[in-house]
PDB file of C-alpha atoms in Angstrom:
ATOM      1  CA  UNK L 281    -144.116 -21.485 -37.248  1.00  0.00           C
ATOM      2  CA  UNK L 282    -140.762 -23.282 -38.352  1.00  0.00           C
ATOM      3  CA  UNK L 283    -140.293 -24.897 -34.586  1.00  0.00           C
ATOM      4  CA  UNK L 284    -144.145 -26.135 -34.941  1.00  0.00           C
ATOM      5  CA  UNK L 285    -143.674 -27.512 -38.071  1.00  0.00           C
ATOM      6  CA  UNK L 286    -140.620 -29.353 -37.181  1.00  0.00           C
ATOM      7  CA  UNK L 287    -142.071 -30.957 -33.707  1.00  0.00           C
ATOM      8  CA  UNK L 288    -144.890 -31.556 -35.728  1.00  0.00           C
ATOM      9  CA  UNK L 289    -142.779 -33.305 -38.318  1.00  0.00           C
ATOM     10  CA  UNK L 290    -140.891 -35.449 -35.829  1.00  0.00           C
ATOM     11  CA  UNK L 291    -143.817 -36.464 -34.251  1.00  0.00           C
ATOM     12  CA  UNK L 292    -145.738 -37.678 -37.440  1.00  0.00           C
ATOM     13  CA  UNK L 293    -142.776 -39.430 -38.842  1.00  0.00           C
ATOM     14  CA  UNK L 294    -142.036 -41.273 -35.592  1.00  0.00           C
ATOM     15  CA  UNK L 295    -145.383 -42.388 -35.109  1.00  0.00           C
ATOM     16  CA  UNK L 296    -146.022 -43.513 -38.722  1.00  0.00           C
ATOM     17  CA  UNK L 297    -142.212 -44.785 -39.958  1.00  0.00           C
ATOM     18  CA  UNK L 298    -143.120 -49.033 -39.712  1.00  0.00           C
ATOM     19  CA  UNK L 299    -146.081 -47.593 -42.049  1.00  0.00           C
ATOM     20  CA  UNK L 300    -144.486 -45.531 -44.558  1.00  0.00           C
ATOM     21  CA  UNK L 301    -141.503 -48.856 -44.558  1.00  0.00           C
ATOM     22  CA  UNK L 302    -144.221 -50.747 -45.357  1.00  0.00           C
ATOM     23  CA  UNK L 303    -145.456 -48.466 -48.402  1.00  0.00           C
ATOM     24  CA  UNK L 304    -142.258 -48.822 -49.748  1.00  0.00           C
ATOM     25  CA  UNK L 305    -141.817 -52.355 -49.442  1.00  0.00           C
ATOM     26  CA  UNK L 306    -145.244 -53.143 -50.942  1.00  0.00           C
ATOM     27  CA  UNK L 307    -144.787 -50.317 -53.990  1.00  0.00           C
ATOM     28  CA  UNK L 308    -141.164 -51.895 -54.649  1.00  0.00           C
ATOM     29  CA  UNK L 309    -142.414 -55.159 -54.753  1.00  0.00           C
ATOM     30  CA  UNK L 310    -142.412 -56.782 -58.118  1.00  0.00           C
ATOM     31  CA  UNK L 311    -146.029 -59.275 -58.246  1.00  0.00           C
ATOM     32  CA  UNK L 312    -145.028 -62.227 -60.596  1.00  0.00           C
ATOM     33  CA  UNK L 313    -148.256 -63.864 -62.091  1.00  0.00           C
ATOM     34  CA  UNK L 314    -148.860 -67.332 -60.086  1.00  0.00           C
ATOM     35  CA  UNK L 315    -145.951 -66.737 -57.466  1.00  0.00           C
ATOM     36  CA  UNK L 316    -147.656 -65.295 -54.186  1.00  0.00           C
ATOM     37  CA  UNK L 317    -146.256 -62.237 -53.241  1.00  0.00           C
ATOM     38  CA  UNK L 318    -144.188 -62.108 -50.083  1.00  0.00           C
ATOM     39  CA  UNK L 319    -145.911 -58.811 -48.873  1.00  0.00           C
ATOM     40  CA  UNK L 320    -150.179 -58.775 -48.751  1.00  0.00           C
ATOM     41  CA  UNK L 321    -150.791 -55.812 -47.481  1.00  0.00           C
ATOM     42  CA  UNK L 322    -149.858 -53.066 -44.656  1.00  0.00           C
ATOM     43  CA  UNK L 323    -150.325 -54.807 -41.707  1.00  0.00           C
ATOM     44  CA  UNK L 324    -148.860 -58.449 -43.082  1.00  0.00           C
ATOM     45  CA  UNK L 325    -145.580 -56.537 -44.529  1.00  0.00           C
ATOM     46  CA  UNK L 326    -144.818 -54.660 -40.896  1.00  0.00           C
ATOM     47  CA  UNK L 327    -145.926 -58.095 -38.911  1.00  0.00           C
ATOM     48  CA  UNK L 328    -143.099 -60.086 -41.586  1.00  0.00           C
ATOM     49  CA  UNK L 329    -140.665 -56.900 -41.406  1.00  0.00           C
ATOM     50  CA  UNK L 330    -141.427 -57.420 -37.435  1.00  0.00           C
ATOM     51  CA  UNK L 331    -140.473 -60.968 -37.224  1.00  0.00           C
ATOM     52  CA  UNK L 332    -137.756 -60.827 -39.836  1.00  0.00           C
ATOM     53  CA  UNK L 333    -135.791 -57.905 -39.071  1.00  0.00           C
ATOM     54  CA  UNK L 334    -137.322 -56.663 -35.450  1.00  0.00           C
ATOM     55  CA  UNK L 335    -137.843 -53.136 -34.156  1.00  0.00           C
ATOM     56  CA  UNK L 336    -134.123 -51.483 -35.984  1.00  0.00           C
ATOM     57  CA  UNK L 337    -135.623 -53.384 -39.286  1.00  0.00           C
ATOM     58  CA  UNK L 338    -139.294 -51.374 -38.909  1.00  0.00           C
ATOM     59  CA  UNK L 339    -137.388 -48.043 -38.257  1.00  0.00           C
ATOM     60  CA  UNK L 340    -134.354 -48.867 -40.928  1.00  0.00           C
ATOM     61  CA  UNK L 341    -133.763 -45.095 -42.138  1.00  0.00           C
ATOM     62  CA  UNK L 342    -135.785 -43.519 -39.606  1.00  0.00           C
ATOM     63  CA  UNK L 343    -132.161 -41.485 -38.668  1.00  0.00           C
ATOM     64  CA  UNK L 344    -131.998 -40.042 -42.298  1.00  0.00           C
ATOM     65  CA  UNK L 345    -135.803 -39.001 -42.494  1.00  0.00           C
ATOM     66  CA  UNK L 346    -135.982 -37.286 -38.961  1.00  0.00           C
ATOM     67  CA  UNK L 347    -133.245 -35.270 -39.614  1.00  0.00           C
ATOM     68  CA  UNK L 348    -134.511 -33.999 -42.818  1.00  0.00           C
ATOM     69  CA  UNK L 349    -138.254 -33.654 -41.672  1.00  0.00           C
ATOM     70  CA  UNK L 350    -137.415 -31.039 -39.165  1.00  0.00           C
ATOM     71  CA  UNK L 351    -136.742 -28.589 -42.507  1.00  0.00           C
ATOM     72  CA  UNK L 352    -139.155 -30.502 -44.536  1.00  0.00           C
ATOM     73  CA  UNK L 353    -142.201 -29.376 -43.047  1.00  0.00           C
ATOM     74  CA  UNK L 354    -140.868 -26.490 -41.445  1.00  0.00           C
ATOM     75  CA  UNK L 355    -140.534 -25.112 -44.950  1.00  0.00           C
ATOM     76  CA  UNK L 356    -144.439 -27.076 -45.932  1.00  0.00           C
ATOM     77  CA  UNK L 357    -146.065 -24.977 -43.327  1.00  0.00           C
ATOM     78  CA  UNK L 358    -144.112 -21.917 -43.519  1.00  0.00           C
ATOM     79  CA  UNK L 359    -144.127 -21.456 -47.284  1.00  0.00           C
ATOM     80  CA  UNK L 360    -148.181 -22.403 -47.426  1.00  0.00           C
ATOM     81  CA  UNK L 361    -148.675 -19.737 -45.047  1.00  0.00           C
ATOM     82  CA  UNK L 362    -146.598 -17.237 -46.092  1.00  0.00           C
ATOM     83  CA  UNK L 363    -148.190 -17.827 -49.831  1.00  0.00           C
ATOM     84  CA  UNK L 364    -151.715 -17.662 -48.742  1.00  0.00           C
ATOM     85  CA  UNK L 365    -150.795 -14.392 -46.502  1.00  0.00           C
ATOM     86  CA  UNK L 366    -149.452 -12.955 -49.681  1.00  0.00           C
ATOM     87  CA  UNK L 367    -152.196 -13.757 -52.164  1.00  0.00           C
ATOM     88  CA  UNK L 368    -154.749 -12.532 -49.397  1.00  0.00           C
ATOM     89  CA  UNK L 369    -157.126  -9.567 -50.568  1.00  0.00           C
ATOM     90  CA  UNK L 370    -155.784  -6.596 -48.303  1.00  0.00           C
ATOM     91  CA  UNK L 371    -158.963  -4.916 -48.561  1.00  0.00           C
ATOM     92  CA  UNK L 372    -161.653  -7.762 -47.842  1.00  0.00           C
ATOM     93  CA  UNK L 373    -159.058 -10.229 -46.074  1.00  0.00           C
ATOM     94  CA  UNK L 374    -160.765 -12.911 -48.340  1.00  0.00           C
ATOM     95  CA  UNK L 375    -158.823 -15.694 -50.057  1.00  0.00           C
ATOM     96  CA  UNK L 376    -160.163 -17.622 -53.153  1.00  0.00           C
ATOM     97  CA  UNK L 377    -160.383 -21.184 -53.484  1.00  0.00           C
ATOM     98  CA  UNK L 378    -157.811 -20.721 -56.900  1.00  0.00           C
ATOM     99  CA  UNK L 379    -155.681 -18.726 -54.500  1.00  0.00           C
ATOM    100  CA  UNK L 380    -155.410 -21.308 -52.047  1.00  0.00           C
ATOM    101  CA  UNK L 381    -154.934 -24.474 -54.484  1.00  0.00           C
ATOM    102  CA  UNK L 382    -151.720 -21.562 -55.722  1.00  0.00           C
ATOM    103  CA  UNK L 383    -150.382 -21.617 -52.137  1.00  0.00           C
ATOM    104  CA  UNK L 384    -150.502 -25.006 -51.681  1.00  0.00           C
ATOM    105  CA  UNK L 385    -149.163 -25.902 -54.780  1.00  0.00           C
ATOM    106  CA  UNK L 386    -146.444 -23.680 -54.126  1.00  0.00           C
ATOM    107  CA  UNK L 387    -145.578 -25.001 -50.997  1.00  0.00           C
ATOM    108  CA  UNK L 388    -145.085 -28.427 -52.403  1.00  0.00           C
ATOM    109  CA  UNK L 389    -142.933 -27.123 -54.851  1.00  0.00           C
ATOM    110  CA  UNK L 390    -140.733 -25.113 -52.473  1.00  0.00           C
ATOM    111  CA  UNK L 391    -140.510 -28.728 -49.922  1.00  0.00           C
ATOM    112  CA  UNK L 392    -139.801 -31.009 -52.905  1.00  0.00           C
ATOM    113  CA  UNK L 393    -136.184 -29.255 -52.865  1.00  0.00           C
ATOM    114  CA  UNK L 394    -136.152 -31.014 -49.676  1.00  0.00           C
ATOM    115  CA  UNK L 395    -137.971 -34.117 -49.572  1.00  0.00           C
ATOM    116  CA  UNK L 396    -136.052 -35.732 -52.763  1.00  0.00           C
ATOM    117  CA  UNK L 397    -132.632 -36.000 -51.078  1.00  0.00           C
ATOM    118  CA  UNK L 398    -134.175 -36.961 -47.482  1.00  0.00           C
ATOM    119  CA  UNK L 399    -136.383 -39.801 -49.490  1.00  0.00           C
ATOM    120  CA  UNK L 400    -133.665 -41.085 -51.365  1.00  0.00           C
ATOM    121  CA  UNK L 401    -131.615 -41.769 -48.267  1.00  0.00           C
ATOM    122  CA  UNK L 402    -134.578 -43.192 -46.518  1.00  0.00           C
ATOM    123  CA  UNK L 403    -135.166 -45.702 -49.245  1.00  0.00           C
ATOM    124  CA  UNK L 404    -131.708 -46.724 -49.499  1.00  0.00           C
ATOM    125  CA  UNK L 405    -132.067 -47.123 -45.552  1.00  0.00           C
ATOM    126  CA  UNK L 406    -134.829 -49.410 -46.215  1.00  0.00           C
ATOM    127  CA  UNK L 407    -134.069 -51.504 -49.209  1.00  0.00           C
ATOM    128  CA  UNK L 408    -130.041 -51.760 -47.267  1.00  0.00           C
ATOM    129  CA  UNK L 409    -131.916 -53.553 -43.938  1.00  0.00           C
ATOM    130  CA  UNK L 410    -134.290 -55.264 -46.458  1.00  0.00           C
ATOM    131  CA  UNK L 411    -131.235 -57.318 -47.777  1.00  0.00           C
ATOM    132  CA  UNK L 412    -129.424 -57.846 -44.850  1.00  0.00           C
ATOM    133  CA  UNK L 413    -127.010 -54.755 -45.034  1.00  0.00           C
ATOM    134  CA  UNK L 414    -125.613 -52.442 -42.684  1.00  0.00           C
ATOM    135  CA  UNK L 415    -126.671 -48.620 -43.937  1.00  0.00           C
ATOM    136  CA  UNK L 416    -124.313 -45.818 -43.095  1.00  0.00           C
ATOM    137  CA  UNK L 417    -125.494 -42.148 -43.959  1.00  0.00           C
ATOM    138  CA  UNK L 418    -122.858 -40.470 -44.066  1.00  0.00           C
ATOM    139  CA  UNK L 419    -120.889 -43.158 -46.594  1.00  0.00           C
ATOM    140  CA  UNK L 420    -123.730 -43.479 -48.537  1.00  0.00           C
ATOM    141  CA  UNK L 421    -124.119 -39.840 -49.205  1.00  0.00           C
ATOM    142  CA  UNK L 422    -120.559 -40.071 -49.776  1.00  0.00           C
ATOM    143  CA  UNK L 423    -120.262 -42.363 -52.615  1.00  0.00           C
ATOM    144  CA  UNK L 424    -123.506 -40.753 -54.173  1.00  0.00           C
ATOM    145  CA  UNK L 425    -121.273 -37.275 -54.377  1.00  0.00           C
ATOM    146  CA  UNK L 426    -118.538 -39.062 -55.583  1.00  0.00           C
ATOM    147  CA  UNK L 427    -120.227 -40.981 -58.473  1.00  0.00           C
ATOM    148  CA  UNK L 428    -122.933 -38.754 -59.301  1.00  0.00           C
ATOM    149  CA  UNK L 429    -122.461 -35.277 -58.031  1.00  0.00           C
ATOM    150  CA  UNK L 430    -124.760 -33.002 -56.277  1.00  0.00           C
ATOM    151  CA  UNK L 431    -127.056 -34.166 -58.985  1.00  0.00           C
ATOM    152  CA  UNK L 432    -127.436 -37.708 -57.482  1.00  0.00           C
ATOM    153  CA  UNK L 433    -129.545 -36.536 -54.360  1.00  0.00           C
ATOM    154  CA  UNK L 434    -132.361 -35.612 -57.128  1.00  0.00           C
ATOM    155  CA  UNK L 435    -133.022 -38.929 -58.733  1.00  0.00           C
ATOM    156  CA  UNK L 436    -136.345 -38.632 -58.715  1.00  0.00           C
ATOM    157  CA  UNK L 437    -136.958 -35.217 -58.450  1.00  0.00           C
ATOM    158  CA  UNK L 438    -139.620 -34.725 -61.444  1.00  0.00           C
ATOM    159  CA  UNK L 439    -141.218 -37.527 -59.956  1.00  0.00           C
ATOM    160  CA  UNK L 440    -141.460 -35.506 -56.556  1.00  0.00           C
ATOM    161  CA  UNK L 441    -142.559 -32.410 -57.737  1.00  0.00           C
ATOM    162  CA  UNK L 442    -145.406 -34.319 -59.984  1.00  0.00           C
ATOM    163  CA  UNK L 443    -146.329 -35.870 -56.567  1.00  0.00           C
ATOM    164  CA  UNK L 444    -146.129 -32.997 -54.193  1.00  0.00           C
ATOM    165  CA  UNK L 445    -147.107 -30.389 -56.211  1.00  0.00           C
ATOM    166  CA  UNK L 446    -151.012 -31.825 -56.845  1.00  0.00           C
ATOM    167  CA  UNK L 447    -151.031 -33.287 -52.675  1.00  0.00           C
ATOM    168  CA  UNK L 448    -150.692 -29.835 -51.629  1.00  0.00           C
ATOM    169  CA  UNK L 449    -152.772 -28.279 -54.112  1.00  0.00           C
ATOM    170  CA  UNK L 450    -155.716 -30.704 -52.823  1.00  0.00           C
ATOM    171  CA  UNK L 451    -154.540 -30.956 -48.974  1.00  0.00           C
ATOM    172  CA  UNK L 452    -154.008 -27.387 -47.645  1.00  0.00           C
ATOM    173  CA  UNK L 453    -157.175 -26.059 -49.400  1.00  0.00           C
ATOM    174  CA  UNK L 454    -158.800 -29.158 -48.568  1.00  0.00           C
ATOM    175  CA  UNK L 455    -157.816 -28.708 -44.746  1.00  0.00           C
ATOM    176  CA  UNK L 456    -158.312 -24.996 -44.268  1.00  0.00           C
ATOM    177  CA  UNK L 457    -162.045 -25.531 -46.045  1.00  0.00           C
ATOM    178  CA  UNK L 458    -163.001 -28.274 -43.552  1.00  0.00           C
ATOM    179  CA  UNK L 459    -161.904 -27.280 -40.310  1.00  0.00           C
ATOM    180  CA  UNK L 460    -163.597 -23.693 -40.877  1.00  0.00           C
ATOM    181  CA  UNK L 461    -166.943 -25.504 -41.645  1.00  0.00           C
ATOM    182  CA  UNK L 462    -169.672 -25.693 -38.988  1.00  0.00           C
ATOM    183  CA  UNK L 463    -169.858 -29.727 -39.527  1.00  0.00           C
ATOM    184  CA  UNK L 464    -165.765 -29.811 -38.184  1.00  0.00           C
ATOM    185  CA  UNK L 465    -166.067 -26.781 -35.172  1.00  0.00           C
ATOM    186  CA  UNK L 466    -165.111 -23.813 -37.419  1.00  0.00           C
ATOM    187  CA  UNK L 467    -161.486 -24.020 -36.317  1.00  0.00           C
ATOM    188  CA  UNK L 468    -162.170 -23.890 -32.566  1.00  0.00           C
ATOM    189  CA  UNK L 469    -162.695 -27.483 -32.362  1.00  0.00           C
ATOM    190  CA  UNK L 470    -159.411 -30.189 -31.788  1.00  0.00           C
ATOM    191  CA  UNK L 471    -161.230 -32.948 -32.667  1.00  0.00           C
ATOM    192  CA  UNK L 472    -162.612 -31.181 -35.907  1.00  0.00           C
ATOM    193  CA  UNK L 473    -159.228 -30.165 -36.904  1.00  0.00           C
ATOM    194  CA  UNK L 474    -157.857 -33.965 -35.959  1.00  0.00           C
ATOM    195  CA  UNK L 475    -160.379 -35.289 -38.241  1.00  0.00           C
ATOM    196  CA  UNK L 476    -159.923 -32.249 -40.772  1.00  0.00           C
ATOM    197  CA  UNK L 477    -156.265 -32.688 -41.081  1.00  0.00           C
ATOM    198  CA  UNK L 478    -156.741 -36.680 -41.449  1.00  0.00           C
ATOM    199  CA  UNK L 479    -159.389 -36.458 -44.283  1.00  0.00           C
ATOM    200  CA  UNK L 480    -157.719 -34.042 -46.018  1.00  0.00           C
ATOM    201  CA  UNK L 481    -154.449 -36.103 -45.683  1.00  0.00           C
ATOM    202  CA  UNK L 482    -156.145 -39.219 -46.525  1.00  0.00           C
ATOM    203  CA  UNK L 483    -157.791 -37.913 -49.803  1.00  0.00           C
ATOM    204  CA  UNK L 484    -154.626 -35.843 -50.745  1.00  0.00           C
ATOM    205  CA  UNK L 485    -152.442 -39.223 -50.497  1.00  0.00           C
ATOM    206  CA  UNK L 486    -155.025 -41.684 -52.015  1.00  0.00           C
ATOM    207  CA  UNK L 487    -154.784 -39.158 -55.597  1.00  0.00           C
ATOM    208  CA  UNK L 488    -151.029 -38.550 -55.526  1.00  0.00           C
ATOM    209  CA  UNK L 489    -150.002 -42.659 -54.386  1.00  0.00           C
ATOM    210  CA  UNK L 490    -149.365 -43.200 -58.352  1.00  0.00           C
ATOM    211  CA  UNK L 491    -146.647 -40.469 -58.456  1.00  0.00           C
ATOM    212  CA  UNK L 492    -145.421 -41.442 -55.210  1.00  0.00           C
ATOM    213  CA  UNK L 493    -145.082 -45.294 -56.950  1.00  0.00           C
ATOM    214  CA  UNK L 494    -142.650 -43.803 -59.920  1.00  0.00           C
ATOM    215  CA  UNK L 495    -140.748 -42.033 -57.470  1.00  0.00           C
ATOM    216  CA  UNK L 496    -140.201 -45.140 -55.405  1.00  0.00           C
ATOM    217  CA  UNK L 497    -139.060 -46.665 -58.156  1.00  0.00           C
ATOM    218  CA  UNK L 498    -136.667 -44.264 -59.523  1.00  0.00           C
ATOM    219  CA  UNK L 499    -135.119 -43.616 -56.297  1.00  0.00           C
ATOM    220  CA  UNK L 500    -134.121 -47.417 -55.913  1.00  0.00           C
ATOM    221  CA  UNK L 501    -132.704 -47.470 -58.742  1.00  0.00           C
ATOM    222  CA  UNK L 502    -128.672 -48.714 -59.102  1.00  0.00           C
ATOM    223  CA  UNK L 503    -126.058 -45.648 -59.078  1.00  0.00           C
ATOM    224  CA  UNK L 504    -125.521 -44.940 -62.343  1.00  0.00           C
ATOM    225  CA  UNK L 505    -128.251 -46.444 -63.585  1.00  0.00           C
ATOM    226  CA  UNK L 506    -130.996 -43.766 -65.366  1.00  0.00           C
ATOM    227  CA  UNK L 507    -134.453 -43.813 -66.454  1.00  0.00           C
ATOM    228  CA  UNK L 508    -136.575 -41.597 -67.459  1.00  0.00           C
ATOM    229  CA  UNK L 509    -140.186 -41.054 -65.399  1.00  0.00           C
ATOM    230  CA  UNK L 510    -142.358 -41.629 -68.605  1.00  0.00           C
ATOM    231  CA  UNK L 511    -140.020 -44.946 -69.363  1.00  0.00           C
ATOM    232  CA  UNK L 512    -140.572 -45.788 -65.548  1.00  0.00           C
ATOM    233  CA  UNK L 513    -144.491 -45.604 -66.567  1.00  0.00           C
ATOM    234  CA  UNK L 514    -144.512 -47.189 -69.369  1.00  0.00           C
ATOM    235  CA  UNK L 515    -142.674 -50.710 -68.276  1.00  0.00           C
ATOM    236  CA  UNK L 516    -144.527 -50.643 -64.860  1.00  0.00           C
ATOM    237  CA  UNK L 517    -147.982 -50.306 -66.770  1.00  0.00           C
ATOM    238  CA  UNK L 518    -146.507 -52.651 -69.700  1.00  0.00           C
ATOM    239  CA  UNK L 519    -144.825 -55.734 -67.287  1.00  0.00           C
ATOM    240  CA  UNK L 520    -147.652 -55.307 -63.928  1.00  0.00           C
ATOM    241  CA  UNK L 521    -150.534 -52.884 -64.848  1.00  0.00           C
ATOM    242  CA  UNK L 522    -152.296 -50.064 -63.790  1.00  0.00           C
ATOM    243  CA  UNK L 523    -153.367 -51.503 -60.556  1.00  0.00           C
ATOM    244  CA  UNK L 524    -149.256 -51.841 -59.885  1.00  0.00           C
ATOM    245  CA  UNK L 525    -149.677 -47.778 -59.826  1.00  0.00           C
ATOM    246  CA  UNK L 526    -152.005 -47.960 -56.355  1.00  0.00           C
ATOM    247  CA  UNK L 527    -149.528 -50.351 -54.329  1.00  0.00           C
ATOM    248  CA  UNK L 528    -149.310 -48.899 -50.968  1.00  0.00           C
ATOM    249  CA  UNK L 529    -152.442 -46.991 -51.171  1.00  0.00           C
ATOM    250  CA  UNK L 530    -153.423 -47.922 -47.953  1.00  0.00           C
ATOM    251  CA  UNK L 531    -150.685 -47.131 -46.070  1.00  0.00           C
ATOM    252  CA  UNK L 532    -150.002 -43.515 -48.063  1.00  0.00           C
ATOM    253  CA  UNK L 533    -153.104 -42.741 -46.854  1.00  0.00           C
ATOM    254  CA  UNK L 534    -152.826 -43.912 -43.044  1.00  0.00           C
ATOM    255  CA  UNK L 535    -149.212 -42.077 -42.991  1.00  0.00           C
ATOM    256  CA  UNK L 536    -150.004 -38.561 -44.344  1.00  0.00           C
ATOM    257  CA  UNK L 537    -153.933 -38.857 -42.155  1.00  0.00           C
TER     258      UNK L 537
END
């Protein structure tokens, strides 16, 4: 289970990363009323990223998030299994729809521990070849340990859990429900799970993108610099409005599908 769940990981992210750069360039974005925005959407951001910054710009910290995604959703997979085998009835083999939403939940829990350090160095991967800059990991997590501690890889990490903890308590039940319908193949079916595992992903990412916006947001922050995820709310909603909350929709939803 952890070796499928890391292939499966590498695979997704390598396939998907000029996406997910392009979430984060279009949720970072700050839309000033009767200035155009330089970024219109998915497919304009990578084609600009493309031409500006070529291929190393589209994967700029791809290193840092394929390293971490091996453990990432090794841990996902493992732990949502693990929970669900646990909070199985032993005597029927049945397991409820609460008990499912409780294993997914968990699971996102258990992966934020891991996902807020690997996204933080991702987005300073990004936002560094955004400006120009060279990005060195290993530096980077250097001065972050020096200046803020262990502490500093978890900017963000409220943020994470608020995001990951409601994806995978729609996704997994969402997923497991689908593919063992008759419409998807009961399980037995690739193509039902493809289209299971999308859907599910797609609907799971589409509810969580506001959370996933804060996040964003308080990961790129300046070292040093603090704010709180209800402040974070309150001046994005207060100086671009709620629609600000959905940037990136569109590609959240393509990545995780």
């Amino acid at each position: 289970k952890v070796i499928d769940g890391g292939l499966a990981g590498i695979t997704g992210v390598t396939a998907t990363f000029p996406l997910d750069l392009a979430k984060t360039r279009l949720q970072k974005q700050v839309v000033v009323e009767g200035q155009l925005p330089k970024y219109k959407n998915m497919l304009h951001t990578v084609k600009i990223v493309g031409t500006e910054e070529g291929l190393i710009g589209l994967y700029s910290g791809y290193k840092v998030n394929v390293s971490f995604i091996v453990f990432e959703k090794a841990v996902k997979l493992v732990c949502n299994d693990m929970f669900r085998l646990a909070l199985t009835d032993k005597k029927t083999g049945n397991l409820s729809l609460v008990s499912e939403c409780l294993a997914g939940a968990s699971a996102g829990a258990m992966q934020s521990a891991i996902t807020t350090p690997m996204e933080l160095l991702k987005i300073k991967g990004q936002v560094a070849a955004s400006q120009g800059k060279s990005f060195n990991t290993i530096q980077v997590m250097s001065n972050i340990l020096k200046t803020e501690g262990l502490i500093g890889f978890y900017r963000g990490w409220c943020s994470t859990l608020v995001r990951d903890v409601p994806f995978s308590f729609i996704y997994f039940p969402l997923y497991a429900n689908l593919k063992n319908s008759k419409q998807f193949g009961q399980g037995q079916s690739f193509s039902g799970n493809l289209s299971a595992g999308m859907l599910a992903g797609m609907v799971g990412g589409a509810v969580s993108t506001p959370f996933d916006v804060v996040k964003t947001r308080l990961q790129d922050l300046p070292a040093g610099q603090k704010m709180s995820w209800m402040k974070c709310v309150s001046e994005t909603y207060k100086n671009e409005g709620g629609a600000s909350f959905f940037k990136g929709t569109g590609p959240r939803m393509i990545c995780i599908g």
